[in-house]
C-alpha positions as a Python dict, from the first residue, in 0.01 Angstrom:
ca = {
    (1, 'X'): (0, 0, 0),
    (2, 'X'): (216, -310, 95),
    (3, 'X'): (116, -586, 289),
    (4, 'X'): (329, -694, 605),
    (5, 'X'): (534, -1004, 626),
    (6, 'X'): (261, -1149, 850),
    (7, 'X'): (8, -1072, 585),
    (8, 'X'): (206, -1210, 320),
    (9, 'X'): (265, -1559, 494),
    (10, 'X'): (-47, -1608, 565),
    (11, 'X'): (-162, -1566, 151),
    (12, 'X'): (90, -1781, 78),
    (13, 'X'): (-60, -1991, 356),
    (14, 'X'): (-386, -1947, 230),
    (15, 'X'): (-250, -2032, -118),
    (16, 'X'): (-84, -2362, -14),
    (17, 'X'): (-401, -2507, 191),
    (18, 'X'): (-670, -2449, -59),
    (19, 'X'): (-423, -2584, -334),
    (20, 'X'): (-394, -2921, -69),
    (21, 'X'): (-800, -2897, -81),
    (22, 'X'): (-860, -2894, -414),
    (23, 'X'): (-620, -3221, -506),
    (24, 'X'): (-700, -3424, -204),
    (25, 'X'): (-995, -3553, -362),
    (26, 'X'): (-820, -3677, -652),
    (27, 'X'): (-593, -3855, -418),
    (28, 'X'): (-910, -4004, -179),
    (29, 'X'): (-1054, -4171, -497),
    (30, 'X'): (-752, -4223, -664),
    (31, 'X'): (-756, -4656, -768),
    (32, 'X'): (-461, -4826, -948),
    (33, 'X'): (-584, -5122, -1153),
    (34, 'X'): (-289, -5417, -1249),
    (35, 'X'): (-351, -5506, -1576),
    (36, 'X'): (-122, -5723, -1832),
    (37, 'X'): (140, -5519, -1949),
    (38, 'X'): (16, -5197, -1840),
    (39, 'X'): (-87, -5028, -1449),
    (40, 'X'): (-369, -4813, -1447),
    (41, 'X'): (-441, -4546, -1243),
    (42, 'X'): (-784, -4352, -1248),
    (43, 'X'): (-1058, -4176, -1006),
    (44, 'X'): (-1339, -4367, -910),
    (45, 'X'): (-1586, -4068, -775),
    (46, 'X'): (-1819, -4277, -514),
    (47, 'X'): (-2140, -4053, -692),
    (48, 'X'): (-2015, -4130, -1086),
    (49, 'X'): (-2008, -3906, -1353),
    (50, 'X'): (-2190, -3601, -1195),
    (51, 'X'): (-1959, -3594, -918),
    (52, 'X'): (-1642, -3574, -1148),
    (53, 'X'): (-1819, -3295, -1355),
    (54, 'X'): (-1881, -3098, -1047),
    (55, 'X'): (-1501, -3118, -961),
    (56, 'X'): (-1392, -2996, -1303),
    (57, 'X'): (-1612, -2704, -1287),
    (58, 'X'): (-1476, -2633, -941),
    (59, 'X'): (-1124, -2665, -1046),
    (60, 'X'): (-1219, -2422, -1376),
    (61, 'X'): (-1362, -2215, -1158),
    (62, 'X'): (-1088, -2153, -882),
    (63, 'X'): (-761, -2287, -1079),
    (64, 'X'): (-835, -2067, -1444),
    (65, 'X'): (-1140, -1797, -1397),
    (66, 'X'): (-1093, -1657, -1068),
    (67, 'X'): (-708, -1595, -1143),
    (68, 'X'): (-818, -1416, -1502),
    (69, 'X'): (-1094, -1235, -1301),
    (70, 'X'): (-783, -1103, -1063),
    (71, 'X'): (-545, -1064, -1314),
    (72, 'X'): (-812, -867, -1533),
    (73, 'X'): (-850, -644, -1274),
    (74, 'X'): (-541, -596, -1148),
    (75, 'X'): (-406, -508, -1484),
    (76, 'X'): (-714, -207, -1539),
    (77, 'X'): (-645, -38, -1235),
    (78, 'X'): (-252, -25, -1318),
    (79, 'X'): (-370, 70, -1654),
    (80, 'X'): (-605, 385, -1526),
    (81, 'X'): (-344, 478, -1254),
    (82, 'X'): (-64, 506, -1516),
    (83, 'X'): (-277, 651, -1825),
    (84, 'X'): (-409, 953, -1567),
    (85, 'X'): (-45, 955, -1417),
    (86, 'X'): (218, 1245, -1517),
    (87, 'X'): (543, 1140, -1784),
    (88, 'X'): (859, 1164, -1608),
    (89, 'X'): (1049, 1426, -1721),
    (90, 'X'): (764, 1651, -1891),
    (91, 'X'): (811, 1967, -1844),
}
């Protein structure tokens, strides 16, 4: 089945806010430090190290594993539709 053009826009949609979620944190506690012949720019998490490991599992999570998961099981059911499926032409 295909999805409508309302449907689609609104993935897309979907897509485009979570993507804006899951950087705006690196831009909240984004700091630039001036330092003698170099600028530096890093994340200062307000709760330290555990907070920054939290967001890289997050971003694991949602940006690489979720996409394999979909991927993964997108590609099986093509797989079983098209190894059950007739060859064109066979008599």
């Amino acid at each position: 089945s295909q999805m409508s053009a309302k449907a689609t826009k609104m993935v897309i949609g979907s897509i485009r806010i979570l993507a804006f979620l899951l950087a705006f944190p690196q831009c909240l506690y984004s700091k630039i430090k001036v330092m003698p012949g170099r600028t530096l720019c890093y994340v200062q998490w307000p709760e330290g190290p555990k907070q920054h490991s939290t967001h890289h599992i997050i971003v694991i999570i949602l940006v690489f594993c979720f996409p394999l998961l979909i991927m993964g099981v997108t590609y099986t059911i093509v797989g079983i539709t098209l190894w059950g499926g007739e060859i064109p032409g066979d008599p």
